[in-house]
């Protein structure tokens, strides 16, 4: 969608006889698209994915003995909070596609819960609980990418 | 032999000065979000700071003026006021960011929240400035700062595709998140071209009583030292790309994510190395910025200055760094996110560069100060080009970053 | 000699090579038919304020008088005939301790800096 919009602007600008400088043009496009609801959903989904990967990397490191517990638990709490924020933003976006949006919101909610659970488990040094949370996290992450793919799939 | 020792010491010192919270944070973000694509910004920034540091040393050695002295004398007080105010503001923000960097390192090490560390860190830095001598601070920062080489070791151990790394040194257009890409380029430029670095260097040259016989050493120190610093920053970027981005972590907006760069490579020692690198590099930078702020004000108003004097003998000088440290600790103590503050200050640094660098270029082309050791055309053109680039990008992207969408 | 270019804003040192300030202003005598003759240099915040404009000058003079008493209501002046040497710095044949120029630094030393342990 961004690509077609870009093409349209390039055409429009060249039509008035200006030769657009590409970086500038990209910036203009960014401003124009930044506030659209589907972009907000996309942006927040990406943030959620990044936070999820952070959580899973720090968990792996903790299990391998590389990351100290205190640090791991703090990082997980922080990632959990980022996920909760992203979830709230996805939920409140005025998306043209309420069903896909609900799927995303749910997936991010599950992720957030799993990460917070892992944080508590790490704090208590409960290894089996951590591994449980890790499985939850993996399942929810898979959920997120399916919902994401569905949401942004080309519509007929 | 003595010169050789001095050169190697100078090189090590510049490494310590180059790498601080700004270069670590911006390189980590860039590597995570765009892999090797922003290496060119580090290269360009390093290139520019080499020229500027060399000029600062040459100016001090030939004219026996520091940059602040020179700007005031050549352009008068009223014109001097603008770079003075801009630098004071930027130094304040960067100082707060560095205190934040040390505070994060301490939080990671102890589990006690970073905001509790702001005042103790500021106090410790103040104590070093209060009791230390110039040589002690310079050399101490330098030698401990070598721990940051762990990023280069890590980068090499990850066996990156060097062809791709080299390709990143050539500027290209991004295929996603364009605004973010250019904003990161600005922050990297701001982090590499720190005005405090070359102004500090010129004061150091005066403190060490350089004369024309140091011109060769100066060139070697500037070139080698800053290249080393740039290499470490590229090391951080490569590690971020190959560890964070490879694990799907494309947004580094939480400082907790930073140690994850080294843990997968070195295990628990990676965590320790990261904490040590961040803490030492930022603490060293905080000392240098504190000194630089005091140098700048004292030189601008003609007071007695020098880190080798006792505070009793230069009360104005010591008052400036004391006030700066107290003020800069406040935002962090109030819990302002150090990572956000860092990125913002780096972009603002880039925007402020014309105010400090342009008058400086005039001095380096003025025969009354540097005689036959004037700038060459290439040096002038390169610096003007890079500064203009940083400025334009900053003016366009900072508002976008603050108001635009995300 | 171009006075404004070569003298103004230069570093001033006393006969002990103590840095005491910059040449913040020049006092010149206008002579009909001849170039103006420099009679003194001025140092201090009031002169700097005046360089920024009339209002900052008046404002700075009021602040200085309030903080430092009558002695500080006017800028510090050093007579031009005390010049000893003009190089990187301008050296005057005075002793800064006999002037009021460093009063504020002395105050700072005695009341703040000197009271902190380890000030030397």
XYZ file of C-alpha atoms in Angstrom:
682
model
C 0.000 0.000 0.000
C 2.822 2.326 0.850
C 4.341 1.509 -2.513
C 1.308 2.554 -4.515
C 0.946 5.712 -2.491
C 4.588 6.488 -3.165
C 4.086 5.944 -6.859
C 1.118 8.247 -6.853
C 3.012 11.018 -5.107
C 5.981 10.687 -7.450
C 3.616 11.029 -10.387
C 1.901 13.997 -8.823
C 5.142 15.752 -8.027
C 6.712 15.143 -11.402
C 3.487 16.283 -13.011
C 3.964 19.768 -11.539
C 7.435 19.752 -12.969
C 9.434 19.357 -9.762
C 12.221 16.879 -9.611
C 11.801 15.245 -6.245
C 14.788 14.515 -4.164
C 14.248 10.921 -3.084
C 15.159 11.131 0.605
C 12.930 14.160 1.019
C 10.158 12.459 -0.823
C 10.406 9.403 1.369
C 10.121 11.663 4.377
C 6.997 13.288 2.990
C 5.523 9.872 2.397
C 6.379 8.885 5.911
C 4.508 11.875 7.288
C 1.506 11.187 5.085
C 1.295 7.547 6.041
C 2.436 7.780 9.636
C -0.944 8.459 11.121
C -3.115 6.083 9.141
C -4.662 3.405 11.377
C -3.351 0.429 9.429
C 0.147 1.887 9.702
C -0.281 2.221 13.442
C -1.339 -1.401 13.653
C 1.628 -2.438 11.541
C 4.072 -0.359 13.573
C 2.798 -1.683 16.877
C 2.802 -5.254 15.598
C 6.461 -4.826 14.695
C 7.229 -3.379 18.115
C 5.460 -6.358 19.666
C 7.449 -8.793 17.533
C 10.729 -7.116 18.505
C 9.825 -7.171 22.211
C 8.852 -10.829 21.907
C 12.202 -11.716 20.383
C 13.957 -9.764 23.126
C 12.093 -11.799 25.729
C 12.886 -15.100 24.090
C 16.575 -14.245 23.620
C 16.996 -13.191 27.238
C 15.188 -16.362 28.386
C 17.444 -18.551 26.268
C 20.462 -16.718 27.684
C 19.197 -17.218 31.233
C 18.646 -20.929 30.695
C 22.160 -21.191 29.225
C 23.534 -19.409 32.295
C 24.619 -16.297 30.413
C 22.194 -13.769 31.868
C 21.919 -13.130 35.623
C 18.447 -13.626 37.119
C 17.916 -10.069 38.310
C 18.736 -8.672 34.878
C 16.656 -11.310 33.085
C 13.616 -10.663 35.191
C 13.865 -6.891 34.750
C 14.282 -7.234 31.007
C 11.251 -9.518 30.836
C 9.152 -7.104 32.882
C 10.165 -4.291 30.606
C 9.351 -6.338 27.486
C 6.027 -7.365 29.018
C 5.152 -3.734 29.573
C 6.123 -2.845 26.001
C 3.868 -5.672 24.778
C 0.958 -4.509 26.898
C 1.364 -0.961 25.537
C 1.511 -2.220 21.965
C -1.582 -4.335 22.572
C -3.514 -1.355 23.903
C -2.504 0.734 20.892
C -3.511 -1.953 18.422
C -6.840 -2.298 20.167
C -7.561 1.430 20.096
C -6.578 1.939 16.443
C -9.564 2.644 14.201
C -8.899 -0.175 11.845
C -11.078 -0.977 8.835
C -10.836 -4.618 9.786
C -12.100 -5.260 13.287
C -11.794 -9.036 13.147
C -8.129 -9.096 12.136
C -7.473 -6.391 14.676
C -9.044 -8.454 17.437
C -6.842 -11.403 16.471
C -3.724 -9.275 16.756
C -4.823 -7.783 20.063
C -5.425 -11.221 21.476
C -2.072 -12.582 20.321
C -0.207 -9.631 21.822
C -2.170 -10.021 25.054
C -1.130 -13.660 25.292
C 2.483 -12.715 24.631
C 2.436 -10.098 27.350
C 0.981 -12.555 29.852
C 3.544 -15.237 28.971
C 6.435 -12.782 29.325
C 5.248 -11.525 32.712
C 4.819 -15.129 33.846
C 8.375 -15.892 32.747
C 9.616 -12.840 34.663
C 8.086 -14.086 37.898
C 9.358 -17.615 37.296
C 12.906 -16.353 36.730
C 12.704 -14.303 39.880
C 11.707 -17.393 41.834
C 14.343 -19.490 40.110
C 11.647 -21.944 39.025
C 13.163 -23.620 36.005
C 10.251 -25.800 34.946
C 7.867 -22.860 35.192
C 10.266 -20.842 33.038
C 10.258 -23.568 30.420
C 6.470 -23.600 30.475
C 6.354 -19.868 29.985
C 8.853 -20.218 27.175
C 6.555 -22.674 25.379
C 3.610 -20.303 25.862
C 5.725 -17.541 24.454
C 6.585 -19.576 21.379
C 2.959 -20.528 20.753
C 1.785 -16.935 21.191
C 4.552 -15.673 18.911
C 3.391 -18.079 16.214
C -0.131 -16.763 16.780
C 1.055 -13.215 16.313
C 2.712 -13.940 13.002
C -0.381 -15.785 11.699
C -2.678 -12.940 12.755
C -0.258 -10.451 11.270
C -0.122 -12.300 7.960
C -3.920 -12.523 7.892
C -4.325 -8.844 8.710
C -1.973 -7.644 6.005
C -2.847 -10.278 3.419
C -3.900 -8.842 0.037
C -7.680 -8.587 -0.004
C -9.694 -9.710 -2.987
C 61.105 7.213 21.407
C 59.445 9.725 23.718
C 57.309 10.975 20.824
C 56.331 7.422 19.970
C 55.178 6.837 23.515
C 53.290 10.088 23.441
C 51.601 9.149 20.180
C 50.488 5.761 21.424
C 49.197 7.315 24.602
C 47.357 9.941 22.603
C 45.815 7.297 20.382
C 44.604 5.327 23.362
C 43.200 8.504 24.886
C 41.251 9.341 21.766
C 39.721 5.874 21.772
C 38.524 6.524 25.301
C 37.094 9.865 24.254
C 35.386 8.610 21.141
C 33.333 5.760 22.477
C 30.608 6.787 24.885
C 26.924 6.171 25.448
C 26.028 7.989 22.241
C 28.100 5.858 19.905
C 27.099 2.617 21.646
C 23.375 3.406 21.625
C 23.188 4.783 18.086
C 25.303 1.980 16.619
C 23.234 -0.648 18.439
C 19.953 0.810 17.180
C 21.241 1.167 13.643
C 22.629 -2.370 13.488
C 19.415 -3.864 14.864
C 17.102 -1.953 12.541
C 19.120 -1.759 9.333
C 21.924 -4.332 9.742
C 25.066 -3.075 7.999
C 23.285 -0.422 5.937
C 24.233 2.541 8.149
C 27.954 1.793 8.471
C 28.536 4.675 6.077
C 27.274 7.137 8.699
C 29.887 5.922 11.193
C 32.570 6.117 8.512
C 31.556 9.635 7.472
C 31.361 10.821 11.081
C 34.763 9.337 11.901
C 36.270 10.890 8.812
C 34.935 14.300 9.849
C 36.097 14.058 13.468
C 39.597 13.054 12.307
C 39.811 16.283 10.336
C 38.398 18.371 13.176
C 40.624 16.889 15.873
C 43.700 17.284 13.703
C 42.759 20.924 13.087
C 42.140 21.559 16.790
C 45.571 20.200 17.687
C 47.293 22.070 14.864
C 45.584 25.318 15.821
C 46.665 24.967 19.461
C 50.219 23.933 18.608
C 50.822 26.752 16.122
C 48.843 29.661 17.583
C 49.020 28.718 21.286
C 45.319 29.478 21.503
C 42.545 27.107 22.432
C 39.549 27.067 20.112
C 37.399 29.028 22.555
C 40.104 31.716 22.850
C 40.408 31.845 19.100
C 36.713 32.146 18.353
C 36.238 34.915 20.899
C 39.300 36.850 19.761
C 38.600 36.545 16.055
C 34.826 37.116 16.059
C 34.277 39.189 19.187
C 32.193 38.526 22.245
C 28.762 38.916 20.670
C 29.413 36.315 17.994
C 31.170 34.039 20.492
C 28.022 33.960 22.607
C 26.161 31.734 20.094
C 28.599 28.829 19.915
C 29.102 29.244 23.659
C 25.412 28.866 24.478
C 24.914 26.059 21.961
C 27.852 24.113 23.356
C 26.808 24.672 26.952
C 23.361 23.285 26.174
C 24.617 20.321 24.172
C 27.252 19.538 26.804
C 24.566 19.593 29.467
C 22.377 17.122 27.590
C 25.259 14.840 26.669
C 26.528 14.957 30.257
C 23.097 13.884 31.492
C 23.161 11.063 28.936
C 26.613 9.907 30.098
C 25.556 9.953 33.751
C 22.564 7.924 32.592
C 24.910 5.477 30.853
C 26.951 4.889 34.013
C 23.722 4.637 36.016
C 22.386 1.949 33.650
C 25.636 0.009 33.967
C 25.285 0.170 37.746
C 21.642 -0.873 37.589
C 22.584 -3.882 35.465
C 25.369 -4.773 37.889
C 23.425 -4.326 41.125
C 19.714 -4.489 40.344
C 19.134 -1.106 41.983
C 17.178 1.240 39.684
C 19.222 3.636 37.573
C 17.678 6.817 38.955
C 19.179 6.069 42.381
C 22.642 6.064 40.852
C 22.498 9.492 39.178
C 23.602 11.529 42.190
C 26.302 9.082 43.408
C 27.733 8.925 39.875
C 27.743 12.714 39.558
C 29.424 12.948 42.943
C 32.105 10.421 42.036
C 32.812 12.236 38.756
C 33.021 15.497 40.655
C 35.470 13.936 43.126
C 37.731 12.825 40.250
C 37.737 16.323 38.774
C 38.199 17.929 42.171
C 41.185 15.834 43.209
C 42.575 14.495 39.929
C 45.153 15.977 37.587
C 44.812 16.200 33.835
C 47.283 13.391 33.172
C 45.644 11.121 35.706
C 42.197 11.570 34.204
C 43.399 11.338 30.626
C 45.448 8.187 31.139
C 43.072 6.486 33.539
C 40.138 6.894 31.172
C 42.280 5.790 28.270
C 43.620 2.559 29.685
C 40.379 1.370 31.244
C 38.550 2.380 28.069
C 40.352 -0.363 26.161
C 37.790 -2.819 27.548
C 35.448 -1.541 24.827
C 37.593 -3.443 22.335
C 35.443 -6.452 23.323
C 32.936 -5.255 20.726
C 35.538 -5.566 17.980
C 36.586 -9.002 19.243
C 32.926 -10.012 19.326
C 32.343 -8.730 15.810
C 35.301 -10.700 14.457
C 34.247 -13.856 16.318
C 30.826 -13.693 14.675
C 32.556 -13.976 11.284
C 30.508 -11.380 9.429
C 30.373 -11.378 5.668
C 33.037 -8.710 5.190
C 31.855 -7.977 1.689
C 28.487 -6.943 3.081
C 30.181 -4.902 5.787
C 32.156 -3.057 3.112
C 28.997 -2.552 1.074
C 27.449 -0.864 4.121
C 30.173 1.775 3.974
C 28.559 3.108 0.795
C 25.432 5.202 1.462
C 22.248 3.633 0.094
C 18.562 4.424 0.343
C 16.516 2.402 2.820
C 13.749 0.098 1.653
C 11.699 0.522 4.829
C 11.189 3.070 7.656
C 12.846 5.888 5.745
C 12.318 8.574 8.375
C 13.782 6.367 11.042
C 16.752 5.560 8.814
C 17.692 9.198 8.292
C 17.117 10.056 11.914
C 19.506 7.284 12.897
C 22.045 8.558 10.390
C 21.811 11.975 12.081
C 22.233 10.524 15.561
C 25.266 8.544 14.448
C 26.834 11.661 12.934
C 26.099 13.585 16.138
C 27.561 10.810 18.265
C 30.770 10.650 16.212
C 31.313 14.381 15.718
C 31.165 15.539 19.328
C 32.206 19.177 19.724
C 33.431 18.454 23.229
C 35.935 16.027 21.756
C 37.870 18.455 19.588
C 37.502 21.366 21.978
C 38.778 19.195 24.797
C 41.647 18.099 22.584
C 42.750 21.680 21.913
C 42.710 22.488 25.633
C 44.723 19.349 26.276
C 47.285 20.439 23.699
C 47.676 23.746 25.551
C 47.841 21.994 28.951
C 50.581 19.735 27.572
C 52.371 22.789 26.088
C 52.441 21.664 22.476
C 54.408 23.611 19.890
C 55.077 23.205 16.192
C 57.281 20.156 16.800
C 54.102 18.274 17.717
C 52.425 18.712 14.334
C 53.425 15.243 13.146
C 52.417 13.588 16.395
C 49.148 15.487 16.269
C 48.356 14.145 12.820
C 49.138 10.585 13.896
C 47.085 10.816 17.088
C 44.072 12.324 15.336
C 44.126 9.860 12.454
C 44.871 6.671 14.357
C 42.947 7.492 17.520
C 39.719 8.460 15.825
C 39.954 5.547 13.367
C 40.270 3.181 16.310
C 37.263 4.818 17.937
C 35.283 4.512 14.712
C 36.319 0.868 14.387
C 34.895 0.101 17.811
C 31.643 1.868 16.922
C 31.444 -0.232 13.747
C 32.135 -3.280 15.939
C 29.084 -2.398 18.040
C 27.000 -2.001 14.895
C 28.118 -5.353 13.464
C 27.440 -7.136 16.738
C 23.984 -5.548 16.947
C 23.222 -6.647 13.387
C 24.458 -10.205 13.812
C 23.027 -10.809 17.267
C 19.985 -8.593 17.731
C 18.695 -8.295 14.168
C 19.439 -11.975 13.517
C 17.199 -12.881 16.475
C 14.415 -10.690 15.132
C 15.071 -7.817 17.556
C 14.779 -4.872 15.214
C 13.910 -2.118 17.661
C 16.292 -1.199 20.432
C 14.223 1.208 22.490
C 14.890 -0.266 25.913
C 18.337 -0.184 27.475
C 17.774 -3.669 28.904
C 18.234 -4.969 25.378
C 21.797 -3.686 25.050
C 23.685 -6.397 27.041
C 22.009 -9.005 24.825
C 24.492 -7.982 22.136
C 27.386 -9.641 23.945
C 25.749 -12.445 25.982
C 25.194 -14.848 23.055
C 28.875 -14.431 22.104
C 30.670 -14.513 25.440
C 28.000 -15.937 27.769
C 27.993 -14.501 31.279
C 31.298 -12.740 30.572
C 29.518 -10.922 27.776
C 27.200 -9.436 30.348
C 30.135 -8.420 32.537
C 32.058 -6.983 29.578
C 29.058 -4.979 28.455
C 28.468 -3.523 31.900
C 32.161 -2.665 32.286
C 32.417 -1.122 28.804
C 29.331 1.011 29.222
C 30.214 2.119 32.738
C 33.832 2.981 32.004
C 33.257 4.616 28.626
C 30.439 6.788 29.945
C 32.247 7.701 33.133
C 35.309 8.732 31.144
C 33.176 10.790 28.798
C 31.450 12.450 31.769
C 34.838 13.523 33.133
C 35.908 14.902 29.767
C 32.654 16.791 29.249
C 32.826 18.253 32.754
C 36.345 19.470 32.102
C 35.424 20.728 28.652
C 32.513 22.768 29.985
C 34.788 24.386 32.557
C 37.531 24.996 29.975
C 35.060 26.596 27.617
C 33.622 29.049 30.109
C 36.978 29.894 31.690
C 38.641 30.402 28.318
C 35.734 32.381 26.960
C 35.875 34.849 29.829
C 39.620 34.800 30.348
C 39.701 33.237 33.808
C 42.480 31.108 35.156
C 41.983 27.518 34.068
C 43.731 24.203 34.260
C 42.955 20.802 35.645
C 46.398 20.656 37.266
C 45.625 23.605 39.546
C 44.030 23.163 42.937
C 40.355 24.184 43.064
C 41.358 27.021 45.432
C 43.476 28.539 42.691
C 40.802 28.474 40.005
C 37.500 28.850 41.849
C 35.587 29.942 38.739
C 36.768 26.905 36.782
C 35.853 24.394 39.465
C 32.493 26.049 40.049
C 31.496 25.468 36.420
C 31.993 21.706 36.451
C 30.430 21.414 39.890
C 27.254 23.151 38.726
C 27.151 21.159 35.492
C 27.398 17.816 37.285
C 24.679 18.713 39.770
C 22.294 19.940 37.064
C 22.976 17.054 34.698
C 22.254 14.459 37.389
C 18.741 15.851 37.929
C 16.944 14.526 34.817
C 18.324 11.025 35.393
C 17.514 11.135 39.114
C 13.948 12.036 38.145
C 13.798 8.882 36.060
C 14.061 10.278 32.515
C 14.845 7.368 30.196
C 18.606 7.544 29.543
C 18.393 5.826 26.159
C 15.808 8.281 24.779
C 17.773 11.199 26.204
C 20.949 9.888 24.572
C 19.449 9.534 21.111
C 17.840 12.956 21.330
C 21.054 14.657 22.496
C 23.029 13.060 19.680
C 20.609 14.380 17.060
C 20.682 17.808 18.691
C 24.477 17.724 18.645
C 24.364 17.207 14.891
C 22.011 20.170 14.535
C 24.301 22.409 16.606
C 27.484 21.601 14.694
C 27.444 24.550 12.258
C 27.593 26.972 15.209
C 30.806 25.485 16.541
C 32.478 24.194 13.432
C 32.000 27.099 11.024
C 33.833 29.718 13.151
C 36.485 27.113 13.769
C 37.044 26.632 10.033
C 37.577 30.379 9.655
C 40.319 30.262 12.283
C 42.061 27.400 10.514
C 42.214 29.460 7.339
C 43.460 32.630 9.017
C 47.161 33.241 8.504
C 47.420 35.401 11.592
C 46.774 32.314 13.694
C 48.149 29.379 11.791
C 50.531 31.058 9.343
C 51.725 28.614 6.718
C 49.925 25.717 8.441
C 46.593 26.691 6.979
C 43.922 24.168 6.008
C 44.001 22.520 2.625
C 41.059 22.701 0.283
C 40.173 19.043 0.800
C 39.979 19.312 4.569
C 37.764 22.392 4.322
C 35.465 20.911 1.729
C 35.124 17.565 3.507
C 34.248 19.122 6.835
C 31.783 21.620 5.358
C 30.069 18.899 3.373
C 29.635 16.527 6.317
C 28.502 19.240 8.715
C 25.985 20.561 6.202
C 24.692 17.052 5.636
C 24.279 16.442 9.364
C 22.591 19.804 9.848
C 20.090 19.426 7.029
C 19.201 15.895 8.049
C 18.807 16.982 11.668
C 16.522 19.893 10.797
C 14.316 17.596 8.726
C 14.224 14.534 10.952
C 14.163 15.867 14.520
C 10.668 17.388 14.178
C 9.521 14.201 12.486
C 10.849 12.105 15.314
C 9.129 14.261 17.906
C 5.797 14.900 16.210
C 5.658 12.382 13.390
C 3.300 9.493 13.919
C 5.006 6.920 16.079
C 47.483 48.827 14.421
C 43.827 47.924 13.985
C 42.677 48.238 17.561
C 39.389 46.460 17.347
C 40.909 43.552 15.518
C 44.140 43.174 17.415
C 43.339 44.177 20.987
C 39.683 43.604 21.683
C 38.829 40.184 23.176
C 42.457 39.252 23.775
C 43.537 37.475 26.935
C 44.795 39.795 29.685
C 47.469 38.683 32.162
C 49.059 40.571 35.031
C 52.769 40.857 35.728
C 52.747 37.444 37.424
C 51.216 35.920 34.255
C 47.918 35.334 36.078
C 45.008 35.219 33.640
C 42.656 37.966 34.775
C 40.142 38.247 31.959
C 39.690 39.364 28.395
C 39.821 42.822 26.901
C 36.067 43.212 27.078
C 36.067 46.862 26.006
C 38.345 49.732 24.946
C 38.289 53.336 26.154
C 39.514 55.722 23.490
C 40.046 59.458 23.443
C 38.739 61.218 20.364
C 41.079 63.885 19.074
C 39.946 66.271 16.310
C 41.841 65.673 13.087
C 43.799 62.743 14.484
C 43.067 59.025 14.930
C 41.515 58.170 18.293
C 43.959 57.341 21.056
C 43.418 54.378 23.327
C 43.590 55.291 27.014
C 42.386 52.205 28.847
C 40.914 48.741 28.536
C 37.790 47.610 30.340
C 37.071 44.209 31.843
C 34.049 42.589 33.359
C 30.423 41.731 33.025
C 29.151 45.333 32.763
C 31.250 45.977 29.667
C 30.122 42.683 28.166
C 26.523 43.595 28.887
C 26.984 46.930 27.154
C 28.381 45.209 24.105
C 25.164 43.262 23.773
C 23.102 46.417 23.922
C 22.062 49.318 26.049
C 19.528 47.436 28.079
C 21.644 44.379 28.967
C 24.381 46.853 29.939
C 22.191 48.764 32.357
C 20.744 45.553 33.706
C 24.197 44.040 34.265
C 25.392 47.231 36.010
C 22.434 47.065 38.379
C 23.085 43.376 39.149
C 26.789 44.014 39.698
C 26.105 46.953 42.003
C 23.576 44.961 43.969
C 25.907 41.974 44.392
C 29.223 43.745 44.809
C 28.408 47.185 46.183
C 29.474 50.574 44.809
C 32.950 49.332 43.957
C 31.403 47.150 41.258
C 28.878 49.581 39.772
C 31.376 50.596 37.055
C 33.482 48.366 34.768
C 37.058 47.582 35.806
C 39.565 49.744 33.960
C 43.279 49.288 33.348
C 45.206 52.269 31.991
C 46.795 51.669 28.608
C 50.188 53.014 29.716
C 50.518 49.939 31.951
C 50.903 47.662 28.910
C 54.108 45.703 29.044
C 53.859 43.262 26.196
C 51.444 42.256 23.436
C 51.816 38.681 22.221
C 49.441 35.770 22.475
C 48.242 37.551 25.623
C 48.390 41.209 26.641
C 50.468 41.707 29.744
C 49.775 44.664 32.029
C 52.136 45.895 34.708
C 49.637 45.425 37.529
C 48.982 42.919 40.258
C 45.483 41.498 40.068
C 45.369 41.167 43.859
C 45.452 44.957 44.147
C 42.375 45.354 41.921
C 38.709 44.505 42.395
C 38.643 42.292 39.307
C 38.861 39.005 41.188
C 36.571 39.987 44.067
C 33.917 37.507 42.950
C 36.419 34.686 42.558
C 37.834 35.509 45.999
C 34.339 35.457 47.434
C 33.712 32.111 45.770
C 36.979 30.746 47.133
C 36.392 31.969 50.668
C 32.723 31.108 50.961
C 32.199 28.050 48.774
C 35.130 26.330 47.112
C 37.568 26.747 49.993
C 35.096 25.205 52.426
C 34.773 21.973 50.486
C 37.334 19.422 51.700
C 40.286 18.835 49.394
C 40.215 22.219 47.671
C 43.977 22.437 48.140
